[in-house]
């Protein structure tokens, strides 16, 4: 089996689906409100349009190879960290710690993937950034809300850099009988978790009645959550042929990462509500910011990485 | 396109790229009538960001008010403030001999132009907003036809705090609030406090 054939098959399928969704979106627009703005349908169409761009970017990165995937996720981390720090309050004394985060720890973390140095990759941010950044902040000689500020910087690095970097790190795993096919693991993870977001949105819009937690997210419903997680678990199981897993294993793993992904969105929503905003940014039309799009991946990627690393290598 | 305009678009493009600035028109919409945009002041780039966030046809009509003591000191700064942004440069010293700053600003408004003004008078390096100087009060009394629009600039002060060389690539946002309503028989201090409160209303919650 040539991995390229599988990649072409998967991406061909995704683009076919997107074409179908685009047609449905245009049809809805034409049937319901031609020429006039319609909040839900216009947002749906903006989202579908953004999906074309996002899938094309991931496809392009995989086509370039390991370097492309690393560069893409380094950029995603950079943009996410920008959005995260922009919305959380830091003080002048944190300036140097922020510079270290953006310009040293972020590139270093991705460089460690490129050079396959797993030992340092896994502890760079939880140990070294954790100890060095508060030292740098303390040299700012500003004690006001010190613990809170140090925690925020560390949290931003963990969510936006450390966790997300586990997606390209999948390319470094040595799986027997799966050599040269690791990019398909990236596809499996991203596709499963993102489809869970999409299906939660679709089921929520179709059937949603009971809110999961109105205090945290006004749009998440129990119906959307259950329908979305189950549907995308089926998607994961159906993708078993691109993974080293059996169909049952693929389904179980998909279930775990979908649940983690849901809570990723949930936890980051709690932070957004606390800051009084709806979105992390405005970079991706219809979706909000970068972090709105990758919050679920951030929470599922490390778990997925460790499941594969523990049982398959 | 003239060199001045080219420099203007280059500076705007750079500012937007560096700060990812988002303009949030919360209480007002872009409009060509004479306006005074008044904002919190943390960095020399503040007015560039406001200027860059306006629709291009309004930029030509909008002039930043800038301190002569900073902006007229080198040829490059003079070029930027006079030619690129067509700023109104005022002498902030109390013992000045030149033209009256309020009259200088008023001339622009009378000509149908808008102003970008920082009523704190100087860059605020701490937290919050300093008390307003009285210039904006004199201006509002002399030009009741001009709308006073508060603009909260979020994060630019954090991108490059005083004394640092490398900027942190944070995202900035500008919140344009509703025009300050006119009130008869209001004392100067009450007016200044009300204008300052209108600006602070646009700030995100302190945590």
Short mmCIF file of C-alpha atoms in Angstrom, two decimals:
data_model
loop_
_atom_site.label_atom_id
_atom_site.label_comp_id
_atom_site.label_asym_id
_atom_site.label_seq_id
_atom_site.Cartn_x
_atom_site.Cartn_y
_atom_site.Cartn_z
CA UNK A 1 0.00 0.00 0.00
CA UNK A 2 1.44 3.34 -1.01
CA UNK A 3 0.79 5.99 1.67
CA UNK A 4 0.37 8.58 -1.07
CA UNK A 5 -2.60 6.68 -2.44
CA UNK A 6 -4.26 6.73 0.98
CA UNK A 7 -3.59 10.45 1.37
CA UNK A 8 -5.01 11.16 -2.07
CA UNK A 9 -8.06 9.03 -1.27
CA UNK A 10 -8.69 10.80 2.07
CA UNK A 11 -8.16 14.32 0.76
CA UNK A 12 -10.18 13.52 -2.37
CA UNK A 13 -13.01 12.39 -0.08
CA UNK A 14 -12.77 15.53 2.07
CA UNK A 15 -12.79 17.85 -0.92
CA UNK A 16 -15.76 15.93 -2.33
CA UNK A 17 -17.63 16.40 0.96
CA UNK A 18 -16.71 20.08 1.07
CA UNK A 19 -18.02 20.52 -2.46
CA UNK A 20 -21.27 18.86 -1.34
CA UNK A 21 -21.50 21.12 1.76
CA UNK A 22 -20.75 24.21 -0.32
CA UNK A 23 -23.56 23.22 -2.71
CA UNK A 24 -25.95 22.69 0.23
CA UNK A 25 -24.91 26.04 1.73
CA UNK A 26 -25.45 27.87 -1.55
CA UNK A 27 -28.77 26.06 -2.04
CA UNK A 28 -29.94 27.07 1.45
CA UNK A 29 -28.94 30.67 0.81
CA UNK A 30 -30.78 30.64 -2.52
CA UNK A 31 -33.94 29.04 -1.05
CA UNK A 32 -34.19 30.95 2.23
CA UNK A 33 -32.81 34.45 1.76
CA UNK A 34 -31.45 35.26 -1.70
CA UNK A 35 -29.72 38.62 -1.72
CA UNK A 36 -30.53 39.38 1.92
CA UNK A 37 -28.29 38.73 4.94
CA UNK A 38 -29.19 35.71 7.08
CA UNK A 39 -27.07 35.31 10.22
CA UNK A 40 -27.05 31.50 10.51
CA UNK A 41 -26.75 30.64 6.81
CA UNK A 42 -24.14 33.32 6.10
CA UNK A 43 -22.10 32.11 9.06
CA UNK A 44 -22.45 28.53 7.81
CA UNK A 45 -21.19 29.53 4.38
CA UNK A 46 -18.31 31.53 5.84
CA UNK A 47 -17.36 28.47 7.91
CA UNK A 48 -17.46 26.16 4.87
CA UNK A 49 -15.33 28.61 2.91
CA UNK A 50 -12.79 28.73 5.73
CA UNK A 51 -12.74 24.93 5.80
CA UNK A 52 -11.64 24.87 2.16
CA UNK A 53 -8.67 27.06 3.08
CA UNK A 54 -7.81 25.13 6.23
CA UNK A 55 -7.96 21.70 4.55
CA UNK A 56 -5.92 23.03 1.63
CA UNK A 57 -3.28 24.32 4.10
CA UNK A 58 -3.02 20.99 5.93
CA UNK A 59 -2.93 19.11 2.63
CA UNK A 60 -0.20 21.40 1.35
CA UNK A 61 1.85 21.01 4.54
CA UNK A 62 1.64 17.20 4.38
CA UNK A 63 2.57 17.28 0.70
CA UNK A 64 5.73 19.27 1.56
CA UNK A 65 6.58 16.70 4.23
CA UNK A 66 7.70 16.73 7.88
CA UNK A 67 9.08 20.27 7.60
CA UNK A 68 5.80 21.54 6.20
CA UNK A 69 3.73 20.01 9.00
CA UNK A 70 6.12 21.34 11.66
CA UNK A 71 6.08 24.84 10.13
CA UNK A 72 2.28 24.84 9.87
CA UNK A 73 1.78 23.87 13.51
CA UNK A 74 4.50 26.26 14.68
CA UNK A 75 2.53 29.02 12.96
CA UNK A 76 -0.74 27.78 14.52
CA UNK A 77 0.95 27.82 17.94
CA UNK A 78 2.30 31.32 17.36
CA UNK A 79 -1.10 32.69 16.37
CA UNK A 80 -2.88 30.86 19.23
CA UNK A 81 -0.39 32.12 21.80
CA UNK A 82 -0.85 35.66 20.44
CA UNK A 83 -4.59 35.36 20.93
CA UNK A 84 -4.24 33.80 24.37
CA UNK A 85 -1.82 36.37 25.78
CA UNK A 86 -3.72 39.25 24.15
CA UNK A 87 -6.82 38.39 26.15
CA UNK A 88 -5.17 37.63 29.47
CA UNK A 89 -3.87 40.34 31.69
CA UNK A 90 -0.10 40.57 32.15
CA UNK A 91 1.96 43.47 33.40
CA UNK A 92 5.06 45.31 32.28
CA UNK A 93 7.25 43.02 34.39
CA UNK A 94 6.18 40.05 32.25
CA UNK A 95 7.50 41.53 29.02
CA UNK A 96 10.72 39.54 29.10
CA UNK A 97 8.93 36.28 29.98
CA UNK A 98 6.61 36.84 27.01
CA UNK A 99 9.56 37.45 24.70
CA UNK A 100 11.10 34.17 25.88
CA UNK A 101 7.82 32.37 25.27
CA UNK A 102 7.29 33.68 21.76
CA UNK A 103 10.84 33.78 20.46
CA UNK A 104 12.70 31.04 22.34
CA UNK A 105 10.44 28.34 23.78
CA UNK A 106 8.01 28.21 20.85
CA UNK A 107 10.65 27.78 18.10
CA UNK A 108 12.75 25.51 20.31
CA UNK A 109 9.83 23.16 20.97
CA UNK A 110 9.27 22.70 17.22
CA UNK A 111 12.98 22.45 16.51
CA UNK A 112 13.14 19.54 18.96
CA UNK A 113 10.51 17.74 16.85
CA UNK A 114 12.50 18.41 13.70
CA UNK A 115 15.63 16.92 15.30
CA UNK A 116 13.74 14.03 16.91
CA UNK A 117 14.90 14.82 20.47
CA UNK A 118 11.96 13.33 22.34
CA UNK A 119 13.49 13.52 25.82
CA UNK A 120 13.82 17.29 25.81
CA UNK A 121 10.66 17.80 23.73
CA UNK A 122 8.56 16.24 26.48
CA UNK A 123 9.96 18.33 29.35
CA UNK A 124 11.07 21.62 27.76
CA UNK A 125 7.92 23.55 28.67
CA UNK A 126 6.62 21.63 31.72
CA UNK A 127 10.05 21.79 33.43
CA UNK A 128 12.38 24.39 31.93
CA UNK A 129 9.89 27.06 30.88
CA UNK A 130 8.00 26.43 34.13
CA UNK A 131 11.10 27.26 36.18
CA UNK A 132 12.80 29.88 34.02
CA UNK A 133 9.86 32.12 33.12
CA UNK A 134 8.88 33.04 36.68
CA UNK A 135 12.56 33.80 37.36
CA UNK A 136 12.48 36.22 34.43
CA UNK A 137 9.21 37.77 35.65
CA UNK A 138 10.55 38.15 39.17
CA UNK A 139 13.45 40.19 37.79
CA UNK A 140 10.75 42.67 36.69
CA UNK A 141 10.45 43.41 40.43
CA UNK A 142 6.67 43.69 40.32
CA UNK A 143 4.93 41.50 42.89
CA UNK A 144 1.35 42.46 42.13
CA UNK A 145 -0.68 39.29 41.30
CA UNK A 146 2.63 37.55 40.71
CA UNK A 147 1.45 33.94 40.97
CA UNK A 148 -1.52 34.65 38.73
CA UNK A 149 0.63 36.26 36.05
CA UNK A 150 3.23 33.48 36.13
CA UNK A 151 0.44 30.90 35.88
CA UNK A 152 -1.11 32.64 32.88
CA UNK A 153 2.11 32.70 30.89
CA UNK A 154 2.78 29.03 31.69
CA UNK A 155 -0.81 28.07 30.83
CA UNK A 156 -0.64 29.85 27.49
CA UNK A 157 2.58 28.01 26.61
CA UNK A 158 1.17 24.65 27.67
CA UNK A 159 -2.10 24.98 25.73
CA UNK A 160 -0.88 26.81 22.66
CA UNK A 161 2.62 25.41 22.21
CA UNK A 162 3.24 22.24 24.23
CA UNK A 163 -0.09 20.52 23.61
CA UNK A 164 -0.41 21.54 19.96
CA UNK A 165 3.16 20.49 19.20
CA UNK A 166 2.10 16.88 19.83
CA UNK A 167 0.38 16.88 16.43
CA UNK A 168 3.57 17.16 14.32
CA UNK A 169 5.36 15.03 16.94
CA UNK A 170 3.25 12.12 15.66
CA UNK A 171 5.61 12.13 12.66
CA UNK A 172 8.51 11.08 14.90
CA UNK A 173 6.92 7.85 16.19
CA UNK A 174 8.41 4.56 14.98
CA UNK A 175 5.51 2.18 14.44
CA UNK A 176 6.30 -1.33 13.20
CA UNK A 177 4.80 -1.96 9.76
CA UNK A 178 3.69 1.68 9.45
CA UNK A 179 6.92 3.28 8.24
CA UNK A 180 6.45 6.32 6.02
CA UNK A 181 2.76 6.56 6.80
CA UNK A 182 2.79 8.71 9.99
CA UNK A 183 1.29 11.71 8.21
CA UNK A 184 -1.91 9.67 8.09
CA UNK A 185 -2.00 9.72 11.91
CA UNK A 186 -2.03 13.52 11.75
CA UNK A 187 -4.90 13.30 9.26
CA UNK A 188 -6.76 10.82 11.51
CA UNK A 189 -6.42 13.04 14.60
CA UNK A 190 -7.28 16.33 12.94
CA UNK A 191 -10.12 14.92 10.88
CA UNK A 192 -11.75 13.03 13.76
CA UNK A 193 -11.57 15.86 16.27
CA UNK A 194 -12.55 18.60 13.79
CA UNK A 195 -15.44 16.50 12.46
CA UNK A 196 -16.61 16.19 16.06
CA UNK A 197 -16.76 20.01 16.25
CA UNK A 198 -18.65 20.14 12.96
CA UNK A 199 -21.14 17.42 13.92
CA UNK A 200 -21.71 18.98 17.35
CA UNK A 201 -22.58 22.19 15.53
CA UNK A 202 -24.84 20.37 13.03
CA UNK A 203 -26.66 18.18 15.59
CA UNK A 204 -26.98 21.15 17.94
CA UNK A 205 -28.55 23.28 15.21
CA UNK A 206 -30.91 20.43 14.17
CA UNK A 207 -31.97 18.92 17.50
CA UNK A 208 -30.37 21.04 20.25
CA UNK A 209 -32.71 21.77 23.18
CA UNK A 210 -30.91 21.19 26.48
CA UNK A 211 -27.90 23.38 27.15
CA UNK A 212 -24.85 21.63 28.62
CA UNK A 213 -23.90 24.68 30.68
CA UNK A 214 -25.39 28.05 29.75
CA UNK A 215 -22.94 29.77 32.09
CA UNK A 216 -19.98 28.58 30.02
CA UNK A 217 -21.22 28.17 26.46
CA UNK A 218 -24.64 29.34 25.26
CA UNK A 219 -24.37 27.28 22.06
CA UNK A 220 -23.35 23.84 23.34
CA UNK A 221 -26.29 21.44 23.81
CA UNK A 222 -26.51 17.90 25.16
CA UNK A 223 -28.04 16.72 21.87
CA UNK A 224 -25.22 18.33 19.90
CA UNK A 225 -22.57 16.87 22.23
CA UNK A 226 -23.88 13.28 22.15
CA UNK A 227 -24.74 13.32 18.45
CA UNK A 228 -21.46 15.00 17.52
CA UNK A 229 -19.18 12.76 19.58
CA UNK A 230 -20.95 9.57 18.43
CA UNK A 231 -20.99 10.56 14.75
CA UNK A 232 -17.35 11.50 14.69
CA UNK A 233 -16.47 8.35 16.63
CA UNK A 234 -18.07 6.51 13.70
CA UNK A 235 -15.98 8.68 11.35
CA UNK A 236 -12.85 7.66 13.29
CA UNK A 237 -13.77 3.97 13.15
CA UNK A 238 -14.43 4.27 9.41
CA UNK A 239 -10.94 5.73 8.96
CA UNK A 240 -9.24 2.67 10.52
CA UNK A 241 -7.70 1.76 7.16
CA UNK A 242 -5.37 4.77 7.24
CA UNK A 243 -4.16 3.92 10.80
CA UNK A 244 -2.26 1.07 12.44
CA UNK A 245 -5.45 0.33 14.48
CA UNK A 246 -8.23 -2.22 14.02
CA UNK A 247 -11.70 -0.74 13.37
CA UNK A 248 -12.69 -1.31 17.04
CA UNK A 249 -9.47 0.31 18.32
CA UNK A 250 -9.90 3.22 15.91
CA UNK A 251 -13.44 3.76 17.22
CA UNK A 252 -12.38 3.62 20.88
CA UNK A 253 -9.47 6.01 20.31
CA UNK A 254 -11.75 8.34 18.34
CA UNK A 255 -14.19 8.32 21.28
CA UNK A 256 -11.44 9.25 23.75
CA UNK A 257 -10.03 12.09 21.65
CA UNK A 258 -13.50 13.41 20.81
CA UNK A 259 -14.43 13.60 24.48
CA UNK A 260 -11.10 15.30 25.26
CA UNK A 261 -11.68 17.65 22.32
CA UNK A 262 -15.12 18.57 23.60
CA UNK A 263 -13.72 19.46 27.01
CA UNK A 264 -10.90 21.42 25.37
CA UNK A 265 -13.48 23.70 23.80
CA UNK A 266 -15.38 23.77 27.09
CA UNK A 267 -12.41 24.76 29.26
CA UNK A 268 -11.27 27.48 26.87
CA UNK A 269 -14.87 28.76 26.70
CA UNK A 270 -14.78 29.18 30.46
CA UNK A 271 -11.71 31.42 30.08
CA UNK A 272 -13.38 33.42 27.30
CA UNK A 273 -16.53 33.95 29.38
CA UNK A 274 -14.44 35.11 32.30
CA UNK A 275 -12.82 37.69 30.00
CA UNK A 276 -16.22 38.67 28.59
CA UNK A 277 -15.58 37.73 24.95
CA UNK A 278 -17.17 35.29 22.51
CA UNK A 279 -14.15 34.51 20.34
CA UNK A 280 -10.38 34.47 20.83
CA UNK A 281 -9.86 36.50 17.69
CA UNK A 282 -11.13 37.20 14.20
CA UNK A 283 -8.56 35.55 12.00
CA UNK A 284 -10.75 32.82 10.46
CA UNK A 285 -14.01 34.19 9.08
CA UNK A 286 -17.07 32.50 10.60
CA UNK A 287 -14.99 30.60 13.14
CA UNK A 288 -13.46 33.39 15.25
CA UNK A 289 -9.79 33.14 16.10
CA UNK A 290 -7.20 30.43 15.58
CA UNK A 291 -7.58 29.23 19.17
CA UNK A 292 -11.35 28.82 18.66
CA UNK A 293 -10.54 26.34 15.91
CA UNK A 294 -7.75 24.37 17.60
CA UNK A 295 -8.88 24.29 21.26
CA UNK A 296 -10.21 20.73 20.80
CA UNK A 297 -7.01 19.58 19.08
CA UNK A 298 -4.92 21.06 21.87
CA UNK A 299 -6.63 18.87 24.48
CA UNK A 300 -6.76 15.70 22.39
CA UNK A 301 -3.34 15.72 20.70
CA UNK A 302 -1.14 14.83 23.71
CA UNK A 303 -3.54 12.05 24.77
CA UNK A 304 -3.63 10.64 21.24
CA UNK A 305 0.16 10.88 21.00
CA UNK A 306 0.64 8.94 24.24
CA UNK A 307 -1.94 6.26 23.37
CA UNK A 308 -0.12 5.59 20.11
CA UNK A 309 3.34 5.86 21.67
CA UNK A 310 2.51 3.52 24.57
CA UNK A 311 0.65 0.75 22.73
CA UNK A 312 2.00 0.92 19.19
CA UNK A 313 5.73 1.66 19.49
CA UNK B 1 0.20 57.91 -5.76
CA UNK B 2 2.51 60.40 -4.08
CA UNK B 3 5.40 59.40 -1.89
CA UNK B 4 3.57 60.69 1.20
CA UNK B 5 0.60 58.45 0.53
CA UNK B 6 2.85 55.51 -0.21
CA UNK B 7 4.62 56.03 3.12
CA UNK B 8 1.22 56.26 4.82
CA UNK B 9 -0.01 52.95 3.41
CA UNK B 10 3.31 51.29 4.22
CA UNK B 11 3.16 52.47 7.84
CA UNK B 12 -0.49 51.44 8.16
CA UNK B 13 0.22 48.04 6.64
CA UNK B 14 3.15 47.47 8.99
CA UNK B 15 1.14 48.55 12.05
CA UNK B 16 -1.72 46.25 11.07
CA UNK B 17 0.59 43.31 10.41
CA UNK B 18 2.46 43.73 13.68
CA UNK B 19 -0.61 44.23 15.88
CA UNK B 20 -3.37 42.37 13.96
CA UNK B 21 -5.53 45.32 14.97
CA UNK B 22 -9.28 44.90 15.01
CA UNK B 23 -11.59 47.93 14.92
CA UNK B 24 -14.77 47.40 16.94
CA UNK B 25 -17.34 50.07 16.13
CA UNK B 26 -19.44 49.56 19.25
CA UNK B 27 -21.32 52.82 19.58
CA UNK B 28 -20.60 54.67 16.36
CA UNK B 29 -19.94 54.03 12.68
CA UNK B 30 -17.31 55.54 10.39
CA UNK B 31 -18.54 58.94 9.21
CA UNK B 32 -17.07 61.92 7.40
CA UNK B 33 -18.53 64.62 9.69
CA UNK B 34 -15.98 66.50 11.86
CA UNK B 35 -15.08 64.38 14.85
CA UNK B 36 -12.65 64.32 17.73
CA UNK B 37 -11.51 60.76 18.37
CA UNK B 38 -10.12 60.78 21.89
CA UNK B 39 -8.16 57.80 23.18
CA UNK B 40 -5.98 56.45 25.97
CA UNK B 41 -2.29 57.03 25.34
CA UNK B 42 0.33 54.34 25.98
CA UNK B 43 2.63 54.44 22.99
CA UNK B 44 3.85 56.68 20.17
CA UNK B 45 2.12 54.30 17.76
CA UNK B 46 -1.34 54.98 19.19
CA UNK B 47 -2.48 57.46 16.57
CA UNK B 48 -1.05 55.35 13.74
CA UNK B 49 -3.29 52.49 14.85
CA UNK B 50 -6.43 54.66 15.00
CA UNK B 51 -5.58 56.26 11.68
CA UNK B 52 -4.94 52.86 10.07
CA UNK B 53 -8.25 51.51 11.38
CA UNK B 54 -10.30 54.21 9.68
CA UNK B 55 -11.63 53.57 6.16
CA UNK B 56 -9.10 55.02 3.65
CA UNK B 57 -11.37 57.88 2.51
CA UNK B 58 -11.64 59.09 6.14
CA UNK B 59 -7.89 58.90 6.80
CA UNK B 60 -7.25 61.87 4.52
CA UNK B 61 -9.74 63.87 6.60
CA UNK B 62 -8.41 62.83 10.00
CA UNK B 63 -5.43 64.52 11.61
CA UNK B 64 -3.59 63.40 14.74
CA UNK B 65 -2.78 66.01 17.37
CA UNK B 66 0.85 65.53 18.35
CA UNK B 67 3.35 67.13 20.70
CA UNK B 68 5.81 69.39 18.85
CA UNK B 69 8.50 68.67 21.45
CA UNK B 70 8.64 65.02 20.31
CA UNK B 71 7.57 65.07 16.68
CA UNK B 72 9.50 68.06 15.36
CA UNK B 73 12.92 67.04 16.67
CA UNK B 74 14.35 65.11 13.69
CA UNK B 75 13.79 65.42 9.91
CA UNK B 76 12.30 61.92 9.69
CA UNK B 77 9.78 62.54 12.48
CA UNK B 78 8.95 65.94 10.97
CA UNK B 79 8.31 64.30 7.60
CA UNK B 80 6.11 61.60 9.12
CA UNK B 81 3.99 63.89 11.23
CA UNK B 82 3.67 66.79 8.76
CA UNK B 83 3.55 65.14 5.38
CA UNK B 84 2.43 61.55 5.94
CA UNK B 85 -0.19 62.04 8.64
CA UNK B 86 -0.79 65.78 8.25
CA UNK B 87 -0.72 66.07 12.03
CA UNK B 88 -1.60 69.16 14.03
CA UNK B 89 1.58 69.73 16.03
CA UNK B 90 1.04 71.68 19.20
CA UNK B 91 3.40 73.24 21.69
CA UNK B 92 2.62 71.61 25.03
CA UNK B 93 4.82 73.87 27.17
CA UNK B 94 2.87 76.11 29.55
CA UNK B 95 5.18 79.08 28.76
CA UNK B 96 4.78 78.83 24.98
CA UNK B 97 4.80 81.87 22.72
CA UNK B 98 3.38 80.35 19.52
CA UNK B 99 -0.23 79.76 18.47
CA UNK B 100 -2.85 78.56 20.93
CA UNK B 101 -3.24 74.75 20.60
CA UNK B 102 -7.03 74.86 20.99
CA UNK B 103 -7.26 77.36 18.14
CA UNK B 104 -4.98 75.22 15.97
CA UNK B 105 -7.20 72.20 16.55
CA UNK B 106 -10.33 74.28 16.01
CA UNK B 107 -9.13 75.41 12.59
CA UNK B 108 -9.00 71.80 11.44
CA UNK B 109 -12.51 71.10 12.72
CA UNK B 110 -13.82 74.27 11.09
CA UNK B 111 -12.32 73.07 7.80
CA UNK B 112 -14.43 69.90 8.09
CA UNK B 113 -11.58 67.68 9.24
CA UNK B 114 -11.48 65.28 12.18
CA UNK B 115 -8.87 65.02 14.95
CA UNK B 116 -7.22 62.25 16.92
CA UNK B 117 -6.55 63.54 20.43
CA UNK B 118 -5.00 62.08 23.58
CA UNK B 119 -6.51 64.09 26.42
CA UNK B 120 -4.17 62.57 29.02
CA UNK B 121 -1.63 64.91 27.44
CA UNK B 122 1.28 62.53 27.62
CA UNK B 123 1.94 58.81 27.43
CA UNK B 124 0.65 56.92 30.44
CA UNK B 125 3.19 54.32 31.51
CA UNK B 126 1.16 52.94 34.39
CA UNK B 127 -2.26 51.29 34.54
CA UNK B 128 -5.67 52.83 33.79
CA UNK B 129 -6.19 56.37 32.50
CA UNK B 130 -4.74 59.61 33.89
CA UNK B 131 -6.94 62.70 34.47
CA UNK B 132 -7.73 64.61 31.27
CA UNK B 133 -6.16 67.95 30.41
CA UNK B 134 -8.61 70.78 29.80
CA UNK B 135 -7.92 71.22 26.05
CA UNK B 136 -10.68 68.83 25.01
CA UNK B 137 -13.16 70.85 27.09
CA UNK B 138 -12.26 74.13 25.40
CA UNK B 139 -12.42 72.41 22.04
CA UNK B 140 -15.86 70.91 22.72
CA UNK B 141 -17.24 74.30 23.84
CA UNK B 142 -15.85 76.12 20.81
CA UNK B 143 -17.02 73.43 18.36
CA UNK B 144 -20.31 71.92 19.49
CA UNK B 145 -20.85 70.63 15.94
CA UNK B 146 -17.95 68.17 16.26
CA UNK B 147 -18.73 64.70 17.62
CA UNK B 148 -16.55 63.45 20.47
CA UNK B 149 -15.88 59.73 19.99
CA UNK B 150 -14.05 57.80 22.73
CA UNK B 151 -11.61 55.17 21.42
CA UNK B 152 -10.14 52.56 23.76
CA UNK B 153 -6.82 51.17 22.56
CA UNK B 154 -6.27 47.73 24.02
CA UNK B 155 -2.84 46.09 24.31
CA UNK B 156 -0.62 48.42 22.30
CA UNK B 157 1.08 49.53 25.52
CA UNK B 158 1.89 45.89 26.20
CA UNK B 159 3.38 45.23 22.76
CA UNK B 160 6.38 47.41 23.51
CA UNK B 161 6.50 48.88 26.99
CA UNK B 162 8.89 51.72 27.70
CA UNK B 163 12.49 50.63 27.79
CA UNK B 164 12.11 47.47 25.71
CA UNK B 165 13.63 46.96 22.30
CA UNK B 166 11.77 43.89 20.99
CA UNK B 167 7.99 43.98 20.61
CA UNK B 168 5.79 41.14 21.84
CA UNK B 169 3.47 40.23 18.95
CA UNK B 170 0.18 40.73 20.79
CA UNK B 171 -3.09 41.48 19.04
CA UNK B 172 -4.52 44.97 19.56
CA UNK B 173 -8.10 46.10 19.34
CA UNK B 174 -9.72 49.52 19.10
CA UNK B 175 -13.19 50.07 20.54
CA UNK B 176 -15.03 53.08 19.11
CA UNK B 177 -17.73 54.15 21.58
CA UNK B 178 -20.88 56.26 21.19
CA UNK B 179 -20.44 60.05 20.75
CA UNK B 180 -20.33 61.98 24.00
CA UNK B 181 -23.73 63.68 24.45
CA UNK B 182 -23.74 67.48 24.84
CA UNK B 183 -24.82 68.83 28.23
CA UNK B 184 -25.63 72.46 29.04
CA UNK B 185 -24.13 74.27 32.00
CA UNK B 186 -21.66 71.52 32.82
CA UNK B 187 -18.57 72.56 34.72
CA UNK B 188 -15.16 71.93 33.19
CA UNK B 189 -14.22 69.29 35.75
CA UNK B 190 -17.55 67.48 35.40
CA UNK B 191 -17.12 67.42 31.62
CA UNK B 192 -13.57 66.08 31.83
CA UNK B 193 -14.64 63.40 34.31
CA UNK B 194 -17.56 62.39 32.11
CA UNK B 195 -15.35 62.14 29.00
CA UNK B 196 -12.80 60.07 30.91
CA UNK B 197 -15.56 57.76 32.23
CA UNK B 198 -16.90 57.31 28.67
CA UNK B 199 -13.43 56.15 27.61
CA UNK B 200 -13.02 53.82 30.59
CA UNK B 201 -16.44 52.29 29.82
CA UNK B 202 -14.85 50.78 26.71
CA UNK B 203 -11.99 49.13 28.60
CA UNK B 204 -12.23 45.36 29.18
CA UNK B 205 -12.94 44.29 32.77
CA UNK B 206 -9.96 44.47 35.13
CA UNK B 207 -9.16 41.13 36.71
#
